[in-house]
PDB file of C-alpha atoms in Angstrom:
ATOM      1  CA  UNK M  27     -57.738 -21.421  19.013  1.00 65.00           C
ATOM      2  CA  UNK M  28     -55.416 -19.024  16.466  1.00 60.00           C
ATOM      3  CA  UNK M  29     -54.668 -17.135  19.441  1.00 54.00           C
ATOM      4  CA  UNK M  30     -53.125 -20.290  21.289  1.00 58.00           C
ATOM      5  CA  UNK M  31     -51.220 -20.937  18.711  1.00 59.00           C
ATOM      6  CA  UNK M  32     -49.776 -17.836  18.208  1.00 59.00           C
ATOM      7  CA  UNK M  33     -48.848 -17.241  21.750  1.00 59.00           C
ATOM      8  CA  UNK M  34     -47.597 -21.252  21.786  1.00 65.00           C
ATOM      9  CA  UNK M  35     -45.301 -20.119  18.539  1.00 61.00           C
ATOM     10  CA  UNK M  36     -44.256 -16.677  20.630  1.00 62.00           C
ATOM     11  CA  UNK M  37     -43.071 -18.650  23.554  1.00 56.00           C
ATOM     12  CA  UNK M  38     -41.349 -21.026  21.880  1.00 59.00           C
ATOM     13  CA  UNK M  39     -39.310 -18.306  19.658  1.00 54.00           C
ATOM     14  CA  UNK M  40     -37.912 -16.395  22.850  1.00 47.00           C
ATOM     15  CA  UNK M  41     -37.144 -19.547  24.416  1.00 46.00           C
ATOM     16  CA  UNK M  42     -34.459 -20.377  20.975  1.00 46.00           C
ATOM     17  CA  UNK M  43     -33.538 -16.743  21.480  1.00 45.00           C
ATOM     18  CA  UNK M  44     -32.785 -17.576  25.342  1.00 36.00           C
ATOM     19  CA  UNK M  45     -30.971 -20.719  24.501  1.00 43.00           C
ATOM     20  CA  UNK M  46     -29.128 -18.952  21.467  1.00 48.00           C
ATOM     21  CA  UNK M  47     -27.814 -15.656  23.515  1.00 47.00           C
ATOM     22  CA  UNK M  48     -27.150 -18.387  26.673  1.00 47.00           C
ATOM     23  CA  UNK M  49     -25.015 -20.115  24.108  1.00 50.00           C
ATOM     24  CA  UNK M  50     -23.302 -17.129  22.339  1.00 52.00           C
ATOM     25  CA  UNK M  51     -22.729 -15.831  25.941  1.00 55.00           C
ATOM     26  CA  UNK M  52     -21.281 -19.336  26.812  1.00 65.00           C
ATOM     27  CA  UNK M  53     -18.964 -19.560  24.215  1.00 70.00           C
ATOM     28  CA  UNK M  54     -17.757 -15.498  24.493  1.00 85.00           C
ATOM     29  CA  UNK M  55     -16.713 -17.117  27.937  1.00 91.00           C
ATOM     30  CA  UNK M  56     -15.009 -19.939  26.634  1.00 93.00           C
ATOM     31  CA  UNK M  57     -12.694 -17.889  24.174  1.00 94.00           C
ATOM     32  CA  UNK M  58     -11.704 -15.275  26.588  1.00 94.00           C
ATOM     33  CA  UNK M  59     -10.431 -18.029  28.998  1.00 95.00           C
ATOM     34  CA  UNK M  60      -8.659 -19.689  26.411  1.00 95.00           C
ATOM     35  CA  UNK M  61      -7.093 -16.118  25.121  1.00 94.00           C
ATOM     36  CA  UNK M  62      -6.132 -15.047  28.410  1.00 94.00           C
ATOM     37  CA  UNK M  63      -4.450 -18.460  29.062  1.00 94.00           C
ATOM     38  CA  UNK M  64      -2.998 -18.228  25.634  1.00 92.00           C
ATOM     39  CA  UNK M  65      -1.360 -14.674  26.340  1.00 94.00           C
ATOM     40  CA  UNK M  66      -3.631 -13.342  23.687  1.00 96.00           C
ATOM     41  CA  UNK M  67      -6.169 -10.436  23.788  1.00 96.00           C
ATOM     42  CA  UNK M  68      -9.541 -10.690  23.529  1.00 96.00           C
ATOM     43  CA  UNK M  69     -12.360  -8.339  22.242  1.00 95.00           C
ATOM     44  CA  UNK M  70     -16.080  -8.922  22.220  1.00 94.00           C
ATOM     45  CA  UNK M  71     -16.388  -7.229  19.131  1.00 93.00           C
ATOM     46  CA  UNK M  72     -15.078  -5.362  15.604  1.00 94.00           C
ATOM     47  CA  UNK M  73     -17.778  -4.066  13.365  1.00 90.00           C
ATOM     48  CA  UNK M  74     -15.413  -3.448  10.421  1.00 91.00           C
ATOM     49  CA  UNK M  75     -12.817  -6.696  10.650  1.00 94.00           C
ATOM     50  CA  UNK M  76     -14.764  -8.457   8.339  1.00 92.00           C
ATOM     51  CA  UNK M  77     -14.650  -5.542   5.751  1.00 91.00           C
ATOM     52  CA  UNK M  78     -11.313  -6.278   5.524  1.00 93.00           C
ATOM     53  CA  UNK M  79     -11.183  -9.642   3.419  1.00 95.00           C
ATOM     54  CA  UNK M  80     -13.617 -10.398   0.646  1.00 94.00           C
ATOM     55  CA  UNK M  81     -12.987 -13.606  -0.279  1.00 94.00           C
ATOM     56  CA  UNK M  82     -14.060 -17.006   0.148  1.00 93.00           C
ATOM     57  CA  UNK M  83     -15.925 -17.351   3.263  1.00 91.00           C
ATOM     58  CA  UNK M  84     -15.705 -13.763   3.903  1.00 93.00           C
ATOM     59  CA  UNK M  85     -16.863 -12.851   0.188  1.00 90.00           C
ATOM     60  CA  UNK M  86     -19.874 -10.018   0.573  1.00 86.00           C
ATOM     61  CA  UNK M  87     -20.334  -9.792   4.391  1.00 84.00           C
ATOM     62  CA  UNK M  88     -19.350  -6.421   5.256  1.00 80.00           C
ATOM     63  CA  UNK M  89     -22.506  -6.245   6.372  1.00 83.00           C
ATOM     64  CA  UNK M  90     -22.216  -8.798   9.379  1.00 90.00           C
ATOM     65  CA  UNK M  91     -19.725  -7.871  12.452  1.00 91.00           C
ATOM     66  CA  UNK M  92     -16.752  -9.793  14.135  1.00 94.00           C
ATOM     67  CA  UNK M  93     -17.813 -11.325  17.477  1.00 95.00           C
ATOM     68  CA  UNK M  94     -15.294 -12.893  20.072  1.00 96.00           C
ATOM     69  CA  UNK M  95     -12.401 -11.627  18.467  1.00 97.00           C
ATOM     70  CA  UNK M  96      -9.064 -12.919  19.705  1.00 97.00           C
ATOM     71  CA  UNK M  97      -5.532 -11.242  18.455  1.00 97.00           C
ATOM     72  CA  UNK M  98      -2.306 -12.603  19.011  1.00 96.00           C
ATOM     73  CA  UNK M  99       1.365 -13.918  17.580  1.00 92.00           C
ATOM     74  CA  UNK M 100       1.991 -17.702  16.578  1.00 82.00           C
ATOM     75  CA  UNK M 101       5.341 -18.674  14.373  1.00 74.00           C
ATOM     76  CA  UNK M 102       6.188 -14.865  14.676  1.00 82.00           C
ATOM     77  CA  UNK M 103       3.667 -13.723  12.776  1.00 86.00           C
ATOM     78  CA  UNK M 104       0.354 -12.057  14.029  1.00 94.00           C
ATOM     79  CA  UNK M 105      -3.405 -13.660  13.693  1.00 97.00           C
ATOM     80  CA  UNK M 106      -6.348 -12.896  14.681  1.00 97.00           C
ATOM     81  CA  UNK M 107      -9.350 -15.547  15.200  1.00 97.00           C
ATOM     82  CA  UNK M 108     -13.344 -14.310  15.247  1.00 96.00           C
ATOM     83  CA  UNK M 109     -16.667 -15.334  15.039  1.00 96.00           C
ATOM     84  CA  UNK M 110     -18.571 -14.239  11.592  1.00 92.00           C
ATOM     85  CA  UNK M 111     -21.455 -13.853  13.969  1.00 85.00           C
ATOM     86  CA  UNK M 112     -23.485 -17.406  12.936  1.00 83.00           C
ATOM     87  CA  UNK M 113     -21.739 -18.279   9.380  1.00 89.00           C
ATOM     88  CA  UNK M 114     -18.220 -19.379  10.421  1.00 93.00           C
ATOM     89  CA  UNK M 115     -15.404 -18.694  12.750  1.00 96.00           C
ATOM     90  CA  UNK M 116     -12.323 -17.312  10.653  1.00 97.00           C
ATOM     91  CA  UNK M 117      -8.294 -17.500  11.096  1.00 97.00           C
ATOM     92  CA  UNK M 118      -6.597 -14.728   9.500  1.00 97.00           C
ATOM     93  CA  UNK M 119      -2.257 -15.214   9.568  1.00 97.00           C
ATOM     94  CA  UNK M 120      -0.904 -11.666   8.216  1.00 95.00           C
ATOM     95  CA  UNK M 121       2.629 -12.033   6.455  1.00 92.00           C
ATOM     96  CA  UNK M 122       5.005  -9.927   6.769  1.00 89.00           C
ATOM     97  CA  UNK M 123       4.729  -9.090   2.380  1.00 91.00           C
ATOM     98  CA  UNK M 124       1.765  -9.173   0.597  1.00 92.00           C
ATOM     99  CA  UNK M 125       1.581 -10.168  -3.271  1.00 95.00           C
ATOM    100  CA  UNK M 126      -0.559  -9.654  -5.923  1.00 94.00           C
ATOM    101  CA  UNK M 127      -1.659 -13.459  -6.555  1.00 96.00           C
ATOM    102  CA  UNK M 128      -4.024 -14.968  -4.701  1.00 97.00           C
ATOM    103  CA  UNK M 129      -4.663 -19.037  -4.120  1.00 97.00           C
ATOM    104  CA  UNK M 130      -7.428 -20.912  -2.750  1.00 97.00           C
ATOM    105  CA  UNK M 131      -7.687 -24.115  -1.449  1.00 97.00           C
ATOM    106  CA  UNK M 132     -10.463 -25.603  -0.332  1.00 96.00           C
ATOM    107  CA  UNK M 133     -12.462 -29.187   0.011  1.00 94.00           C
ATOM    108  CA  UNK M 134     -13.580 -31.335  -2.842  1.00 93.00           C
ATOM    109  CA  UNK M 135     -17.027 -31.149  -1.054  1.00 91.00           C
ATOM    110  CA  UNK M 136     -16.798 -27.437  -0.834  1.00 92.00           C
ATOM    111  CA  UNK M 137     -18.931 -25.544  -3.845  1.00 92.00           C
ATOM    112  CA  UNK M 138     -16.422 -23.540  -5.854  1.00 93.00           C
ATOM    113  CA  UNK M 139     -15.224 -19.836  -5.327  1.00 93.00           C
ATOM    114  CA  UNK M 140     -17.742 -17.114  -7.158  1.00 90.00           C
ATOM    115  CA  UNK M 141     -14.623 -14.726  -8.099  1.00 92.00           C
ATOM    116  CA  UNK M 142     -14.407 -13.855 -11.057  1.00 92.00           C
ATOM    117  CA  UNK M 143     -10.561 -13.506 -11.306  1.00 94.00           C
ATOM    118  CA  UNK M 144      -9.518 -16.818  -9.619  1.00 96.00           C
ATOM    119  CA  UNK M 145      -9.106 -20.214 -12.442  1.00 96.00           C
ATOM    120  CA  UNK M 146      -9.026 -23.546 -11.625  1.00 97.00           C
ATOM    121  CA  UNK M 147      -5.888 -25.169 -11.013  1.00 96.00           C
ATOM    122  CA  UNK M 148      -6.231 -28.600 -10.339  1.00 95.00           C
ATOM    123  CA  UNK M 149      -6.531 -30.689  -7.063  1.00 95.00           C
ATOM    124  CA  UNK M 150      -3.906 -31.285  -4.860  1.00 94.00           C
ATOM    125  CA  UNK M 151      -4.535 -34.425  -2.186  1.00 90.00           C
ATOM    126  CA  UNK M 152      -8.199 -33.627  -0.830  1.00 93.00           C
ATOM    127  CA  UNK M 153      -8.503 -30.297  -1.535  1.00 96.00           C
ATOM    128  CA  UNK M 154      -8.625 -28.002  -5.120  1.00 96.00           C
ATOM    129  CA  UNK M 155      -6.439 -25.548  -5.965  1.00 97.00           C
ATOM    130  CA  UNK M 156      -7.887 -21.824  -7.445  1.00 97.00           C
ATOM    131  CA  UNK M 157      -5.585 -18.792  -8.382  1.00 97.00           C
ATOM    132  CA  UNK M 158      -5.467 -15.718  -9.842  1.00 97.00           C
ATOM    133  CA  UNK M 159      -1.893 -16.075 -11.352  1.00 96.00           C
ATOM    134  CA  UNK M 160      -2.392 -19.933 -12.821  1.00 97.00           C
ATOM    135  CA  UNK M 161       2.215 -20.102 -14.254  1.00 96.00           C
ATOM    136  CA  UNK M 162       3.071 -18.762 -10.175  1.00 96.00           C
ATOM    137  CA  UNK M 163       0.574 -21.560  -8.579  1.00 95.00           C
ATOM    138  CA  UNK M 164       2.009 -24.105 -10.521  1.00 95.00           C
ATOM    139  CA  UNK M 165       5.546 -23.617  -8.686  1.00 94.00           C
ATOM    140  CA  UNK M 166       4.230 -22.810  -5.604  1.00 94.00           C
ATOM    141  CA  UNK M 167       2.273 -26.335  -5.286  1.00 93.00           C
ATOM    142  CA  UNK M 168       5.416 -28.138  -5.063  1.00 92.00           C
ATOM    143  CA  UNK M 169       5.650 -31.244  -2.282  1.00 93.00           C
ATOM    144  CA  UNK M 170       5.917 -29.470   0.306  1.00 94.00           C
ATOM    145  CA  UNK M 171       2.217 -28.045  -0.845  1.00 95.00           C
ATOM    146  CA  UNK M 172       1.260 -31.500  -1.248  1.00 94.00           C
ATOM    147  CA  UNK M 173       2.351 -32.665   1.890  1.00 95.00           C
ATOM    148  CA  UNK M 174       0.291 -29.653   3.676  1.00 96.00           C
ATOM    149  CA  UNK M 175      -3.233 -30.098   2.026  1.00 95.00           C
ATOM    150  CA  UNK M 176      -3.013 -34.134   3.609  1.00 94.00           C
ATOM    151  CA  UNK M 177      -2.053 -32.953   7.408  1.00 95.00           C
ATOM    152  CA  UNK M 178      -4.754 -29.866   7.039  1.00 96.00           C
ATOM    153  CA  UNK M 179      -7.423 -31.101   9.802  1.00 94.00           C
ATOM    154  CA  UNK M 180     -10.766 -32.153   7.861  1.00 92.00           C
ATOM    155  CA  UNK M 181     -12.786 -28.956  10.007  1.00 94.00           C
ATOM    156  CA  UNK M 182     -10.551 -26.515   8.033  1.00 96.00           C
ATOM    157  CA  UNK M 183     -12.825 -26.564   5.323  1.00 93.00           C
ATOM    158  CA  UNK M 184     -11.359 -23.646   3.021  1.00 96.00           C
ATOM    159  CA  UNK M 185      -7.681 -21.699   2.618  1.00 97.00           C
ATOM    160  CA  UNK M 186      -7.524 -18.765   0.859  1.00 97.00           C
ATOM    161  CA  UNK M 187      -4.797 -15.833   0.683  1.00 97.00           C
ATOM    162  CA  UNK M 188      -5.594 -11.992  -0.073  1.00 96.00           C
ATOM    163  CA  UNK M 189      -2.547  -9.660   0.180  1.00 94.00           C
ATOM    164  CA  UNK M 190      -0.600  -9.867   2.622  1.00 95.00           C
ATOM    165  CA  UNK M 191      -3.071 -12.205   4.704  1.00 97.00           C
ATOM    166  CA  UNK M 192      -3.559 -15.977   4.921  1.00 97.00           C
ATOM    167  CA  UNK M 193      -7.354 -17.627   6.221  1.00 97.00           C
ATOM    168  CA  UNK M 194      -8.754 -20.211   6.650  1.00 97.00           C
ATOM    169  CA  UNK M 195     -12.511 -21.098   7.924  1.00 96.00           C
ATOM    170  CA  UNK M 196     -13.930 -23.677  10.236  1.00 95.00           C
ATOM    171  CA  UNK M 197     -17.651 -24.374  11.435  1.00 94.00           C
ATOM    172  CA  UNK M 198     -19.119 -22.212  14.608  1.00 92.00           C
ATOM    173  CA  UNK M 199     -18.785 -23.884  17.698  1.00 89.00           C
ATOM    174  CA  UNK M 200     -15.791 -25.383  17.341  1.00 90.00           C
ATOM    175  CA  UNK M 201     -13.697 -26.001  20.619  1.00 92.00           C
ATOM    176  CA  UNK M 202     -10.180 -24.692  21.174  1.00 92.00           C
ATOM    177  CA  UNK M 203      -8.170 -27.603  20.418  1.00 94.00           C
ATOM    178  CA  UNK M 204      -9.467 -27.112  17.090  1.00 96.00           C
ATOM    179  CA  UNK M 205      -8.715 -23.534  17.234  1.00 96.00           C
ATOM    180  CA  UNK M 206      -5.183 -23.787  18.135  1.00 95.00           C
ATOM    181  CA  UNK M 207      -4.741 -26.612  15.221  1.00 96.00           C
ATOM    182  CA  UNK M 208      -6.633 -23.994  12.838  1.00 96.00           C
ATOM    183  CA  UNK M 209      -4.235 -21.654  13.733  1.00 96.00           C
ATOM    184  CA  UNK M 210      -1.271 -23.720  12.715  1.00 96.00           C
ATOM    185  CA  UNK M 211      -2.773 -24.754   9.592  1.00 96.00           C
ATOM    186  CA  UNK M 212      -3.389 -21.386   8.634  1.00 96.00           C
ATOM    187  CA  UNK M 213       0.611 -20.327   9.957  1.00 96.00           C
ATOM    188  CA  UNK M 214       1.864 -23.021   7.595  1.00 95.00           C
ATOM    189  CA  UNK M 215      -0.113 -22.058   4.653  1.00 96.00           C
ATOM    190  CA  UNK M 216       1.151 -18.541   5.412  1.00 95.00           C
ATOM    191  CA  UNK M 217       5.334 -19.767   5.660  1.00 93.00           C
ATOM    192  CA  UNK M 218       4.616 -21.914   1.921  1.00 95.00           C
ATOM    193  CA  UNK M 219       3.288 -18.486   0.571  1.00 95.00           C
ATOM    194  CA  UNK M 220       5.834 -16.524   1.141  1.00 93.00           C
ATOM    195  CA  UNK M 221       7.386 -17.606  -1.919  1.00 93.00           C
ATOM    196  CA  UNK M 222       4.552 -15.705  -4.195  1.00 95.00           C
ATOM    197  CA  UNK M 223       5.858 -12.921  -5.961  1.00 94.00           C
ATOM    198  CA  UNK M 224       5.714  -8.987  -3.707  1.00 93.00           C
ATOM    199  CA  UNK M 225       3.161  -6.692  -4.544  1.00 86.00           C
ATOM    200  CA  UNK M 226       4.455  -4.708  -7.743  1.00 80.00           C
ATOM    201  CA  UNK M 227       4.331  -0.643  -6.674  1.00 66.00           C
ATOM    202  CA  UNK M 228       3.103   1.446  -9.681  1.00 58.00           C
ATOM    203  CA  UNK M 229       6.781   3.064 -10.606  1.00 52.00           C
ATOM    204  CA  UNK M 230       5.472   7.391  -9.752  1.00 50.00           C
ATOM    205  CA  UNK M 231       7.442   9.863 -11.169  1.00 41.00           C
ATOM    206  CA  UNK M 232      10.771  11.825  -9.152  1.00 47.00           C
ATOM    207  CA  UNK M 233       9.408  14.603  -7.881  1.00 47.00           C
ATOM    208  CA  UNK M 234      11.998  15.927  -5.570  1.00 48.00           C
ATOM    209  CA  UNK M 235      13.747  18.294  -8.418  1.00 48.00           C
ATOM    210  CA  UNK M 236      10.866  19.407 -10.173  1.00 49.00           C
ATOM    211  CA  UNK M 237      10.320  23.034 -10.479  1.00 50.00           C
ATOM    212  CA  UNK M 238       7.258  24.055 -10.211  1.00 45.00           C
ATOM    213  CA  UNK M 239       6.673  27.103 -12.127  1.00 46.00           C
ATOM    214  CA  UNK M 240       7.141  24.499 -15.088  1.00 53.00           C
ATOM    215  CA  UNK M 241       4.933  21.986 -16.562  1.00 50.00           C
ATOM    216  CA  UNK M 242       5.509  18.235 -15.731  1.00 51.00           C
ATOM    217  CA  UNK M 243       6.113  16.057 -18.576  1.00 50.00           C
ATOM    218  CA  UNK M 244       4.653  12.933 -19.382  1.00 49.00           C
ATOM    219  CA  UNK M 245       6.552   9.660 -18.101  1.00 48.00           C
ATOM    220  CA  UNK M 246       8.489   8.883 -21.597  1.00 47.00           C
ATOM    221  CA  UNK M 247       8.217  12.203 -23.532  1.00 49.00           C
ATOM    222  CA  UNK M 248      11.169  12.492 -25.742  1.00 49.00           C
ATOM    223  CA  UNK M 249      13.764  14.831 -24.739  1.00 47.00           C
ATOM    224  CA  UNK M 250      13.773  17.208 -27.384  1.00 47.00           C
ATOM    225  CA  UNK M 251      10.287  18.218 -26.539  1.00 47.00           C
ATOM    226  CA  UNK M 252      11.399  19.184 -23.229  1.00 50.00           C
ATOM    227  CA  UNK M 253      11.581  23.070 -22.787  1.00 51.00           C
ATOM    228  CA  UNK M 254      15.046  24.222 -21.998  1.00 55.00           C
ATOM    229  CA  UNK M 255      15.870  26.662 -19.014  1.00 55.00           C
ATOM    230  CA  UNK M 256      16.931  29.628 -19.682  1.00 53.00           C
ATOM    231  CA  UNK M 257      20.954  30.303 -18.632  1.00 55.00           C
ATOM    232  CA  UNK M 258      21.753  33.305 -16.264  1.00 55.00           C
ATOM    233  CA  UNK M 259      25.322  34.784 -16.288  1.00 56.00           C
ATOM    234  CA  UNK M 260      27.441  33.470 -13.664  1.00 61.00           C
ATOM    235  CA  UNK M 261      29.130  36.140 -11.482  1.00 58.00           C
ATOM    236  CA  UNK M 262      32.831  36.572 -12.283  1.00 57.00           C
ATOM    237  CA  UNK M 263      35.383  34.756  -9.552  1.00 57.00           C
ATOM    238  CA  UNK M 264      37.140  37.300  -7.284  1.00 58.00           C
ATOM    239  CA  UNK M 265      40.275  38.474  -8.426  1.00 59.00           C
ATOM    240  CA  UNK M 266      39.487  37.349 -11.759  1.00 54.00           C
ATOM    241  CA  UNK M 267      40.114  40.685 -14.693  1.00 55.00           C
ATOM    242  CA  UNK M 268      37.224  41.319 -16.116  1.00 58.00           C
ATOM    243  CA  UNK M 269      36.279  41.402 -19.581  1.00 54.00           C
ATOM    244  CA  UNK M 270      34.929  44.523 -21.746  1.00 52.00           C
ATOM    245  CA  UNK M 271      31.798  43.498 -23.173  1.00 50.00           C
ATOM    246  CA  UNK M 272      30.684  45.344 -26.913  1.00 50.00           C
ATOM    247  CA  UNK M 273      28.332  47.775 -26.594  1.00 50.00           C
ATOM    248  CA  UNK M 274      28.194  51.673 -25.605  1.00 51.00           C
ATOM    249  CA  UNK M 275      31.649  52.427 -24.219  1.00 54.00           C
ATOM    250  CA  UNK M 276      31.769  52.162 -20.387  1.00 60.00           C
ATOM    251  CA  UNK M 277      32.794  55.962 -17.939  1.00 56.00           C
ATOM    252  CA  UNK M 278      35.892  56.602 -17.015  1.00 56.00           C
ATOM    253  CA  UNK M 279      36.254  55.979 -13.519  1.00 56.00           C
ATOM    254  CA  UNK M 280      36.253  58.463 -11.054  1.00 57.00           C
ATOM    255  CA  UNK M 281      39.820  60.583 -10.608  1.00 56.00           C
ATOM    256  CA  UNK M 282      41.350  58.861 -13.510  1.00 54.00           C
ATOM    257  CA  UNK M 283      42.684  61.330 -16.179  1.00 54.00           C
ATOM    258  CA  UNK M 284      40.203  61.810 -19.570  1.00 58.00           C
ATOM    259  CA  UNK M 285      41.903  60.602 -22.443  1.00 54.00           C
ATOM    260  CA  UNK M 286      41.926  63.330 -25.999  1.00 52.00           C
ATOM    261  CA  UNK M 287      39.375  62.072 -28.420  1.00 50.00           C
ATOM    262  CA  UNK M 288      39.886  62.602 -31.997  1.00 50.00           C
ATOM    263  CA  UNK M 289      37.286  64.886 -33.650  1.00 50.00           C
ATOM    264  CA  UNK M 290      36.705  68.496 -32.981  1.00 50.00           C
ATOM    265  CA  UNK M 291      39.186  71.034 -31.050  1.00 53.00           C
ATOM    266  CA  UNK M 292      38.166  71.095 -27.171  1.00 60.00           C
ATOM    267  CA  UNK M 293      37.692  75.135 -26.408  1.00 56.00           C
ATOM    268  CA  UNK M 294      40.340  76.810 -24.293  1.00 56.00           C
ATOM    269  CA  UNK M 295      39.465  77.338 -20.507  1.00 56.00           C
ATOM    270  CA  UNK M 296      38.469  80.359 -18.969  1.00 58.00           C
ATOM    271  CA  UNK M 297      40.912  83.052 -18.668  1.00 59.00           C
ATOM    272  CA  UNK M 298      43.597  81.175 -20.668  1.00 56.00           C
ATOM    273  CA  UNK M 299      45.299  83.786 -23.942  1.00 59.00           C
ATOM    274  CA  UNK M 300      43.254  82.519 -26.973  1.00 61.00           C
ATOM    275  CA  UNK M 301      45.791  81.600 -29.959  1.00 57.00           C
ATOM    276  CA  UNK M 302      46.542  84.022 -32.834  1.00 58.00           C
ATOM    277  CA  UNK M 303      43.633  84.272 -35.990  1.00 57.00           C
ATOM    278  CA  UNK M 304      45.010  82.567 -39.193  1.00 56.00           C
ATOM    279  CA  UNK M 305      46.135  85.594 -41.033  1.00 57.00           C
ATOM    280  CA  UNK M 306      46.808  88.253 -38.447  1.00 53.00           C
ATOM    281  CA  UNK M 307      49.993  89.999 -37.585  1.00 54.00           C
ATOM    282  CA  UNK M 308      51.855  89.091 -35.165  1.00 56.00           C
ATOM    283  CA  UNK M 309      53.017  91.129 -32.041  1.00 50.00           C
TER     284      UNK M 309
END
């Protein structure tokens, strides 16, 4: 009897796996026709595209792969649509700057975001606004905001923005009418955003005249506690007369006639008559 069952239970659980990997199969199909006829590319799948975002919908699935991944250029900027295997099928938009503040917008029926860094804004036609940067959002939701959030199609359940990329989720299965109106949704969220504020570079310090047999100061050290470099002496121009320094006197130079020193007589030279004694007669 138990062994009935469990061969009963068996059968039946590779006959959903049949029907699942038919249907996954199926809809790989489906999305490279309507790539191809789109002029977009098409790849079965990217391990580490999902590793890419982490918010939202794609908050803590590194773990899962991209499936039926389809890249391509809509409002001159690129996007790229996938599968997050069963959980959701994702539209990424990439702008052409990133920024440092981050919105999400999502249904009223949608549970809110688990990040820690986004606060509630307030909610904008049938969706709720989140943000990291609450004074930016404010000016950013302006009508034309407004009038996005009510012409957003109902299956484009949450928008979000991380960098330089704008997403937006809909359920699996969806066909690709509603992938091409995704896809604008997602491209007009991403031409409102481009208003946020860039992403601020940390300011490094100029190091193309830095010597490096000398320590780098700090960014703000005053400048009397900067060592100073030592000073060489500069080479005199040509043609210029040069001046005698103090010191030990410099030699004569060679062929030019020795000038009498006062001091002691200088003796006579060889072979020369020596001058009378002091004292002695003369001749």
């Amino acid at each position: 009897m138990w062994f009935v069952l469990a061969l009963i239970a068996l059968a039946g659980a590779c006959a959903l796996l049949y029907f699942d990997r038919s249907r996954r199969d199926q809809t790989g199909r489906v999305r490279q026709i309507w790539a191809k006829a789109q002029g977009y590319t098409y790849d079965n799948v990217e391990e580490k595209l999902p590793g890419q975002f982490h918010r939202a919908a794609l908050a803590k699935q590194e773990y899962l792969s991209a499936i039926d991944v389809v890249k391509g250029e809509r409002r001159g900027e690129s996007f790229i649509l996938f599968d997050l295997e069963e959980t959701a099928t994702i539209v990424a938009v990439r702008r052409r700057v990133g920024s440092d503040v981050d919105i999400d917008l999502r249904l009223k029926s949608t549970p809110p975001p688990k990040d820690s860094d986004l606060e509630l804004l307030g909610a904008i036609g049938p969706r709720v606004v989140f943000a990291t940067d609450l004074e930016i959002a404010r000016r950013v939701c302006d009508q034309r905001m407004v009038a996005f959030t009510e012409s957003v199609p109902p299956h484009v359940n949450m928008l979000w923005s991380e960098g330089e990329w704008t997403l937006g989720s809909l359920p699996i299965g969806s066909s690709g009418r509603e992938w091409d109106s995704a896809i604008e949704a997602v491209a007009r969220l991403s031409g409102i955003l481009h208003v946020l504020p860039p992403v601020t570079e940390p300011r490094g310090l100029d190091r193309g005249h830095h010597d490096p047999s000398r320590p780098r100061l700090r960014e703000g050290a005053p400048a009397e506690a900067r060592p100073e470099r030592p000073t060489s002496p500069r080479p005199p121009a040509p043609g210029a007369p040069r001046q005698q320094t103090s010191g030990a006197p410099r030699p004569p130079a060679p062929g030019a006639p020795r000038q009498q020193t006062s001091g002691a007589p200088r003796p006579p030279a060889p072979g020369a008559p020596r001058p009378p004694a002091p004292g002695a007669p003369r001749p």
